[in-house]
Short mmCIF file of C-alpha atoms in Angstrom, two decimals:
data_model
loop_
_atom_site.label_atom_id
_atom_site.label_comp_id
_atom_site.label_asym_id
_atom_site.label_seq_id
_atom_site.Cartn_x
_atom_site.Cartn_y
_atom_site.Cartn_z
CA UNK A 1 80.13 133.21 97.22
CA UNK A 2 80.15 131.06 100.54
CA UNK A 3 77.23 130.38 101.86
CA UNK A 4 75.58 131.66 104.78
CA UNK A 5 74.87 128.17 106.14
CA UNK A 6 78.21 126.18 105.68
CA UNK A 7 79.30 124.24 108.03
CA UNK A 8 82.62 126.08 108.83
CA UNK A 9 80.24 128.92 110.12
CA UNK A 10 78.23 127.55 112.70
CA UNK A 11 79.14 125.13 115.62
CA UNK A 12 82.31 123.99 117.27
CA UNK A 13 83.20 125.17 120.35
CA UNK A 14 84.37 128.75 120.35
CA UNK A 15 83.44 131.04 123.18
CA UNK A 16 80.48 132.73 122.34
CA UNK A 17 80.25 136.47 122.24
CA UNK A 18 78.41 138.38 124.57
CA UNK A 19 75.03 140.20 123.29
CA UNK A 20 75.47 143.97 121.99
CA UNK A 21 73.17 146.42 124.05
CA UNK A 22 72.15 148.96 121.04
CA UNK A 23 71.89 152.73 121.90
CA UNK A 24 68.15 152.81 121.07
CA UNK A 25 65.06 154.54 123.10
CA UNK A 26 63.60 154.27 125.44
CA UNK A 27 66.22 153.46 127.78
CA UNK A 28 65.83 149.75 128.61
CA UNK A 29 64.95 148.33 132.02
CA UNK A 30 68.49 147.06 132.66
CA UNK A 31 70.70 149.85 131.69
CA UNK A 32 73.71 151.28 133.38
CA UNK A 33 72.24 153.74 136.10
CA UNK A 34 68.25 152.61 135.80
CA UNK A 35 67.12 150.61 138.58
CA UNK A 36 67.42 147.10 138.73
CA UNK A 37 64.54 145.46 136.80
CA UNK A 38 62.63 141.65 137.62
CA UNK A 39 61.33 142.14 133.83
CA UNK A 40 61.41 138.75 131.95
CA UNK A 41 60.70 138.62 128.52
CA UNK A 42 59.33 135.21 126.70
CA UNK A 43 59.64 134.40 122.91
CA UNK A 44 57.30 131.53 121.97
CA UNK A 45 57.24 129.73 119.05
CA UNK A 46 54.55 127.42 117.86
CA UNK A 47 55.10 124.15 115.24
CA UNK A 48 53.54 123.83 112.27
CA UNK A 49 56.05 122.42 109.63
CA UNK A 50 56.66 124.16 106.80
CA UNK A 51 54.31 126.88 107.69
CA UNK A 52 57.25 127.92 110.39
CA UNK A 53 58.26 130.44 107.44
CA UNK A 54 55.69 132.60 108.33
CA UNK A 55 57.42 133.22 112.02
CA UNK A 56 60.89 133.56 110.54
CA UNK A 57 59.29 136.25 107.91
CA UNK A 58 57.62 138.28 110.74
CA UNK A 59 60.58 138.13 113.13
CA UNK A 60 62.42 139.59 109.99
CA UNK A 61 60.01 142.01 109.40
CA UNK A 62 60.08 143.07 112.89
CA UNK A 63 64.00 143.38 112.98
CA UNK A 64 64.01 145.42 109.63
CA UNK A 65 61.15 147.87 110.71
CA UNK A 66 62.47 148.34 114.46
CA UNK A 67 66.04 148.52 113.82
CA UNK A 68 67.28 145.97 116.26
CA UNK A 69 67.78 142.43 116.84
CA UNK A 70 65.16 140.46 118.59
CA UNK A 71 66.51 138.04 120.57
CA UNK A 72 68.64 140.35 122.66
CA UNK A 73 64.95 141.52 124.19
CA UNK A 74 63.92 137.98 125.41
CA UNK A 75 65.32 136.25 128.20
CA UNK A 76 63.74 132.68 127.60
CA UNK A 77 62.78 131.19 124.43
CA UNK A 78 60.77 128.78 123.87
CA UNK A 79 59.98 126.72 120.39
CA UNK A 80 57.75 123.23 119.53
CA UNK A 81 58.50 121.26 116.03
CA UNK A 82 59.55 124.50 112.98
CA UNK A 83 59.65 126.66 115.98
CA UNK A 84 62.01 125.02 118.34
CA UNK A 85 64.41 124.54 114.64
CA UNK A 86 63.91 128.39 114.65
CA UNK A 87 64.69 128.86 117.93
CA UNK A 88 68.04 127.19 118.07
CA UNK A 89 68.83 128.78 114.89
CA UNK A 90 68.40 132.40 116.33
CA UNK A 91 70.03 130.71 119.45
CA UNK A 92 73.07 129.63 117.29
CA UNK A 93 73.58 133.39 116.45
CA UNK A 94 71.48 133.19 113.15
CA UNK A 95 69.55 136.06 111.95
CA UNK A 96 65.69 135.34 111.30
CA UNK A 97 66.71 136.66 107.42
CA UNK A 98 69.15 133.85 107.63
CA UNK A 99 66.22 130.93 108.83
CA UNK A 100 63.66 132.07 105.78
CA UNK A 101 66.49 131.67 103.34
CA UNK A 102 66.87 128.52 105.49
CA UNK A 103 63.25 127.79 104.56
CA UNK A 104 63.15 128.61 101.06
CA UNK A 105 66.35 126.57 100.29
CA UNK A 106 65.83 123.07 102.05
CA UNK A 107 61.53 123.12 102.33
CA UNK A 108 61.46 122.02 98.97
CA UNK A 109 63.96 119.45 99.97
CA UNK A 110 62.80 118.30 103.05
CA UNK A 111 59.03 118.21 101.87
CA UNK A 112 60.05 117.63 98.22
CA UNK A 113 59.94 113.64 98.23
CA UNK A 114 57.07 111.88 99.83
CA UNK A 115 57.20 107.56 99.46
CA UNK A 116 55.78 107.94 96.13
CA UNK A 117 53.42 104.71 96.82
CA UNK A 118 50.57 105.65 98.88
CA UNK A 119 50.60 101.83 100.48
CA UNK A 120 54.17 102.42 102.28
CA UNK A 121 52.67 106.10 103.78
CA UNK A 122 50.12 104.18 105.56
CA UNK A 123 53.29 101.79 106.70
CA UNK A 124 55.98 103.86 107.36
CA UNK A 125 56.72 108.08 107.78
CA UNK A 126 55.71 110.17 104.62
CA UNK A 127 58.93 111.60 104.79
CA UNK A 128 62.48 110.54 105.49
CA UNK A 129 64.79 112.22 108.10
CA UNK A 130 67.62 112.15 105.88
CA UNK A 131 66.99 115.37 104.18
CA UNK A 132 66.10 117.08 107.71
CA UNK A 133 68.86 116.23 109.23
CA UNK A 134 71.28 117.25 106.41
CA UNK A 135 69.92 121.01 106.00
CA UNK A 136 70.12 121.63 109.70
CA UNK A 137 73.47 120.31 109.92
CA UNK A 138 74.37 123.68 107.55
CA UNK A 139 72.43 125.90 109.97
CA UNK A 140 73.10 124.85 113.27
CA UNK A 141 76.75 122.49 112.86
CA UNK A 142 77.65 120.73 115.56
CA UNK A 143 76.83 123.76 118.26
CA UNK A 144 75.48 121.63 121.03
CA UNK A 145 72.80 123.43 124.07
CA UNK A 146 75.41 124.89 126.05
CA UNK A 147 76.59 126.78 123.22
CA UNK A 148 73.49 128.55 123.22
CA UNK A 149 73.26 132.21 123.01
CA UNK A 150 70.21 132.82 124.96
CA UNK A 151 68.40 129.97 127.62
CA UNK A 152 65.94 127.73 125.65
CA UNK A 153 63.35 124.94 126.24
CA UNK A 154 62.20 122.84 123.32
CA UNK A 155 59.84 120.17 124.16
CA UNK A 156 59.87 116.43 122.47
CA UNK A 157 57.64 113.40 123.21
CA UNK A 158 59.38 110.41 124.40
CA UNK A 159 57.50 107.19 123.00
CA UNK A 160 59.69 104.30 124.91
CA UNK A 161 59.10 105.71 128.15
CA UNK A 162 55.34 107.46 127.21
CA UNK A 163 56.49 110.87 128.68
CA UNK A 164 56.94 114.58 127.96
CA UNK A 165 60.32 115.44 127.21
CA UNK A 166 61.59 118.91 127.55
CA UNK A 167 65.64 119.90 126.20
CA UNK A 168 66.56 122.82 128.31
CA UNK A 169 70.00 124.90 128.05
CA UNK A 170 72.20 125.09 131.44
CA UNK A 171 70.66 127.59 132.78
CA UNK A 172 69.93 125.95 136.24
CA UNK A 173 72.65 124.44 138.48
CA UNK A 174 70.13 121.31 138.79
CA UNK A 175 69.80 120.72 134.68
CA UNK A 176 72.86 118.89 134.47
CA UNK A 177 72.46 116.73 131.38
CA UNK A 178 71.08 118.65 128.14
CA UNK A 179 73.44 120.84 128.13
CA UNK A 180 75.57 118.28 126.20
CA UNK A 181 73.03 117.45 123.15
CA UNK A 182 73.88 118.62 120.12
CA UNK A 183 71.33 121.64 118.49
CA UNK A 184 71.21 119.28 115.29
CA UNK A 185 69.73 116.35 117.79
CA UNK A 186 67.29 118.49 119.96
CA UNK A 187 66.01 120.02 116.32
CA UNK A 188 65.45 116.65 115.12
CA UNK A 189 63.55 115.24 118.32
CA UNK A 190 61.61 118.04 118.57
CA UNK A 191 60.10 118.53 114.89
CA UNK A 192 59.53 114.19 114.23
CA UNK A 193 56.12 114.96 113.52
CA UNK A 194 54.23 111.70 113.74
CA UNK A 195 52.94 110.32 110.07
CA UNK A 196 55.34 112.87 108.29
CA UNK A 197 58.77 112.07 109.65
CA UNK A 198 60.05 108.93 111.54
CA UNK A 199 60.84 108.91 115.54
CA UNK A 200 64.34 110.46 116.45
CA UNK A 201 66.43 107.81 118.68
CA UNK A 202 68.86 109.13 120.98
CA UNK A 203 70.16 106.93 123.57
CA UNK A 204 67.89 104.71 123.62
CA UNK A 205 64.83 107.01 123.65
CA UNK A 206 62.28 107.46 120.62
CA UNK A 207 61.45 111.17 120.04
CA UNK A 208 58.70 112.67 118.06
CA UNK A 209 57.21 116.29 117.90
CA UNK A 210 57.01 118.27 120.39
CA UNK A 211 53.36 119.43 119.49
CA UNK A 212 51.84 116.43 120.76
CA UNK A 213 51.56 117.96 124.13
CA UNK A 214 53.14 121.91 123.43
CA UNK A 215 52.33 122.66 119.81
CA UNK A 216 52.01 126.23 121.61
CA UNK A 217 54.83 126.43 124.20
CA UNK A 218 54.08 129.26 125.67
CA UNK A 219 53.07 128.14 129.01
CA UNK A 220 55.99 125.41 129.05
CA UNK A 221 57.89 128.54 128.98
CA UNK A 222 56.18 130.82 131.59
CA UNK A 223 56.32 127.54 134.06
CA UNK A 224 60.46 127.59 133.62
CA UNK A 225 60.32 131.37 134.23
CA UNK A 226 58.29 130.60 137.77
CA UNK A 227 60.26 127.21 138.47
CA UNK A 228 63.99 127.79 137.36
CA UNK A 229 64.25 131.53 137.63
CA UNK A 230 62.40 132.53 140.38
CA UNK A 231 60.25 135.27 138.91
CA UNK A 232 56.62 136.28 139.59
CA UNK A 233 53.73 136.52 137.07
CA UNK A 234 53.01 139.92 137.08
CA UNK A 235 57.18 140.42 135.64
CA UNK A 236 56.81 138.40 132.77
CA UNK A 237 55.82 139.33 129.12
CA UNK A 238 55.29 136.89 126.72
CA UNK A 239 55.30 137.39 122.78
CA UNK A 240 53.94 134.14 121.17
CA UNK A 241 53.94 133.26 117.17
CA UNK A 242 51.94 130.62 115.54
CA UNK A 243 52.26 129.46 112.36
CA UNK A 244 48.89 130.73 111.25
CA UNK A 245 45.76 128.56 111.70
CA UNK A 246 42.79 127.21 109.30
CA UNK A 247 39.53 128.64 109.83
CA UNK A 248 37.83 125.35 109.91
CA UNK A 249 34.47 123.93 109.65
CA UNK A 250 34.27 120.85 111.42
CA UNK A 251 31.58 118.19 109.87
CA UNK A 252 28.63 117.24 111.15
CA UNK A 253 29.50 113.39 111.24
CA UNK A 254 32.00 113.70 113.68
CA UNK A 255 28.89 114.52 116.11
CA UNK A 256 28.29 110.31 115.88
CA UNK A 257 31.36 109.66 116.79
CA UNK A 258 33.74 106.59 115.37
CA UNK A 259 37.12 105.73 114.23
CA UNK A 260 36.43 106.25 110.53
CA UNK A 261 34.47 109.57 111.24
CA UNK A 262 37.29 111.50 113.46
CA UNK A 263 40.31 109.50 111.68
CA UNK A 264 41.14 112.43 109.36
CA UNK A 265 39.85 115.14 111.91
CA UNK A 266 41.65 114.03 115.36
CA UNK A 267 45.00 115.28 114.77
CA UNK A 268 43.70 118.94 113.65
CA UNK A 269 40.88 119.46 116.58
CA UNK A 270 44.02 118.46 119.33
CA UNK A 271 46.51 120.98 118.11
CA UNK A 272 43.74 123.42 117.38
CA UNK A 273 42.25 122.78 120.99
CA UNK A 274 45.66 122.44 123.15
CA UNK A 275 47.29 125.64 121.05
CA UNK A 276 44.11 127.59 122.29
CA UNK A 277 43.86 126.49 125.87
CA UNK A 278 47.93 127.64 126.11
CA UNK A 279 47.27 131.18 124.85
CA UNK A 280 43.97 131.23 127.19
CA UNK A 281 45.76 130.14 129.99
CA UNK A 282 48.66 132.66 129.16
CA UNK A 283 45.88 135.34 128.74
CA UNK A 284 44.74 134.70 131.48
CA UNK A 285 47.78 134.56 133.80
CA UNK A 286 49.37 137.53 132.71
CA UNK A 287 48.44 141.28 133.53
CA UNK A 288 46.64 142.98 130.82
CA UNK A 289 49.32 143.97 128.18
CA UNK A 290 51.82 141.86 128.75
CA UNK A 291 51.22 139.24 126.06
CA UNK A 292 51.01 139.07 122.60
CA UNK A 293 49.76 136.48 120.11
CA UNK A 294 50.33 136.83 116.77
CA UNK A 295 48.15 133.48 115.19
CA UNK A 296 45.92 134.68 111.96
CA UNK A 297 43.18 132.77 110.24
CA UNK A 298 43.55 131.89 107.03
CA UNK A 299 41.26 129.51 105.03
CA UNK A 300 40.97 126.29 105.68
CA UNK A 301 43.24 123.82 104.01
CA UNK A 302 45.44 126.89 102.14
CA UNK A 303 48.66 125.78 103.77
CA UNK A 304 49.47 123.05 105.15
CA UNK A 305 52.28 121.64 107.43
CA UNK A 306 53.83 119.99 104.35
CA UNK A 307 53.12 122.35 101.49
CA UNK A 308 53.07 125.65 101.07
CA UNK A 309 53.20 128.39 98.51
CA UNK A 310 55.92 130.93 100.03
CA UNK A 311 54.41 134.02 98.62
CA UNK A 312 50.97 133.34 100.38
CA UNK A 313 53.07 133.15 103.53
CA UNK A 314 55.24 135.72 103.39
CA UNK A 315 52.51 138.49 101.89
CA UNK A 316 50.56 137.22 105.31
CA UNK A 317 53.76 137.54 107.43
CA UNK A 318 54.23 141.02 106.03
CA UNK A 319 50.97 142.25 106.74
CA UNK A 320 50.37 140.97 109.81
CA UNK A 321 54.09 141.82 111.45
CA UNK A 322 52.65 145.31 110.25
CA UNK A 323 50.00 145.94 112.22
CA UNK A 324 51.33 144.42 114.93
CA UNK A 325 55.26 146.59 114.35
CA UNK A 326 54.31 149.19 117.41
CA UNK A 327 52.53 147.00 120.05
CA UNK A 328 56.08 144.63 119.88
CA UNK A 329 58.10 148.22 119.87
CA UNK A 330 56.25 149.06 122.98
CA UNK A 331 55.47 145.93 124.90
CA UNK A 332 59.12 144.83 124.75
CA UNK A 333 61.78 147.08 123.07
CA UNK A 334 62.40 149.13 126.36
CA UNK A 335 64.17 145.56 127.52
CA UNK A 336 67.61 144.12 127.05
CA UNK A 337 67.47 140.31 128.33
CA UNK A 338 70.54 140.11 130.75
CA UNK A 339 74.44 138.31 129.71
CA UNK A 340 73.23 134.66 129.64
CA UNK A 341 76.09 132.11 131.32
CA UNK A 342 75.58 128.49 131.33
CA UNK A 343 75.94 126.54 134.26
CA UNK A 344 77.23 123.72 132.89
CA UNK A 345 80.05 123.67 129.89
CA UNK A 346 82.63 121.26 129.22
CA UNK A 347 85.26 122.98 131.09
CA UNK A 348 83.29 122.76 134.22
CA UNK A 349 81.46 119.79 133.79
CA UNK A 350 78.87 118.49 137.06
CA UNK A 351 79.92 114.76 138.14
CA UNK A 352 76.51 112.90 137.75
#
């Protein structure tokens, strides 16, 4: 049987089909004979390593229970680290069934082979990027950003030049460049998490994970919806995944402060506190009922970025993309995201 992720079935540069509108109710916002809608929809999807299973299974679970396919509802989305590898995978025309068997097949892979001597992990990345790079080769080929089915920002960190780095499809006249990255590169920038996998060079720059400034991307993505497409506040929805999160009790000895005290603690209270002020902030910003978080507790240290157990997450995913089945259905489902048309392609390529 050929696989689902071979290389001859995803990349090159074939014109890519238009999205399906699917005879469902109610009628969505944008269909022949309604009135023209500002309605923008916004799919965010947090890192977390590994533990990005958990998305995949609920945006499964979602699919299967409602009967349609989600990305054709969002008009913008927007992934950090595991999410911004799920993101171009739905963006490469891959079903979220299709990413979990991506993460049950290469996880064990990718997180499979640590430096077995614990003397090199303090010297170099736990991980090597050879394994990463290898399964999303089979999941996204060579598609590159302008092949994209749906717009997309993915942010990176850029260590040479100390700066935020954000990969955005075409889908501005001014964003001229990313257009021609490959999906295989962006995936790899944007998930170098730092201790766990080595920086990502391209061109010259050194990329790691996105999450050290957007671990949560969700307002990265309602700023594009203001700044590149025009559209007010009170006309955008935003349905934002985590990965799940530890219920954690932080120790008392980080009250005295010190290197030694907060060395094993910093990493965890900055993604914990930035993830948090992003879904305040998007709270906040947004009417009542136009956003959703779905972000459980679980207990502390029972997954982690680099090992889990895929039954824990996926009984979680279940449950939780179950109670939360009828709020998506009716924030979102009466909304088809509009045909999507890069600006830039090959064929019609800006002189810059």
């Amino acid at each position: 049987m050929t696989s689902p992720f071979d290389k001859s079935s995803a990349g090159g540069t074939q014109d890519v089909p238009a999205r399906s509108p699917l005879a469902a109710e109610p009628v969505p916002t944008n269909a022949p004979g309604t009135p023209p809608s500002r309605r923008f929809q916004i799919l965010a999807l947090d890192g977390g390593g590994y533990k990005g299973m958990f998305s995949a299974v609920v945006l499964e679970c979602l699919e299967n229970d409602l009967g349609t396919s989600l990305v054709e509802h969002f008009d913008l989305v927007a992934g950090t680290s595991t999410g911004g590898i799920i993101a171009l995978a739905m963006a490469a025309g891959r079903s979220p069934s299709e990413v979990v068997e991506f993460y049950l097949r290469y996880g064990p892979r990718i997180f499979g082979h640590p430096r077995r001597r614990v003397a090199r992990q303090v010297l170099a990345a736990k991980y090597r990027a050879k394994p990463l790079a290898q399964a999303l080769h089979t999941v996204l080929g060579d598609s590159c950003l302008w092949e994209s089915r749906v717009p997309l920002c993915i942010p990176s960190f850029d260590l040479r030049n100390d700066h935020v780095h954000l990969f955005r499809t075409p889908h501005s006249d001014r964003l001229t460049r990313d257009w021609r990255e490959t999906m295989v590169d962006v995936a790899m920038a944007t998930s170098a998490a730092p201790t766990y996998l080595p920086a990502h060079g391209l061109r010259g720059m050194r990329l790691v994970d996105g999450g050290i400034w957007a671990n949560n991307p969700a307002m990265v993505a309602i700023s594009e919806a203001v700044s590149e497409f025009n559209i007010e506040l009170a006309d955008i929805r935003v349905l934002s995944l985590g990965t799940t999160s530890d219920v954690c009790a932080r120790p008392s000895r980080l009250d005295r402060g010190g290197m030694l005290q907060w060395s094993f603690q910093a990493a965890s209270v900055f993604l914990r506190g930035q993830s948090l002020a992003a879904a305040n902030a998007t709270y906040h910003l947004l009417p009542k009922d136009q956003s959703l978080r779905v972000d459980p507790a679980v207990p502390d240290k029972l997954l982690r970025l680099d090992g889990v157990s895929p039954e824990e997450l996926r009984g979680r995913a279940e449950h939780h993309s179950r109670l939360v089945s009828g709020q998506v259905k009716e924030i979102f489902l009466d909304h088809f995201a509009g045909p999507y048309t890069p600006f830039h392609t090959p064929r019609n390529a800006p002189d810059v």
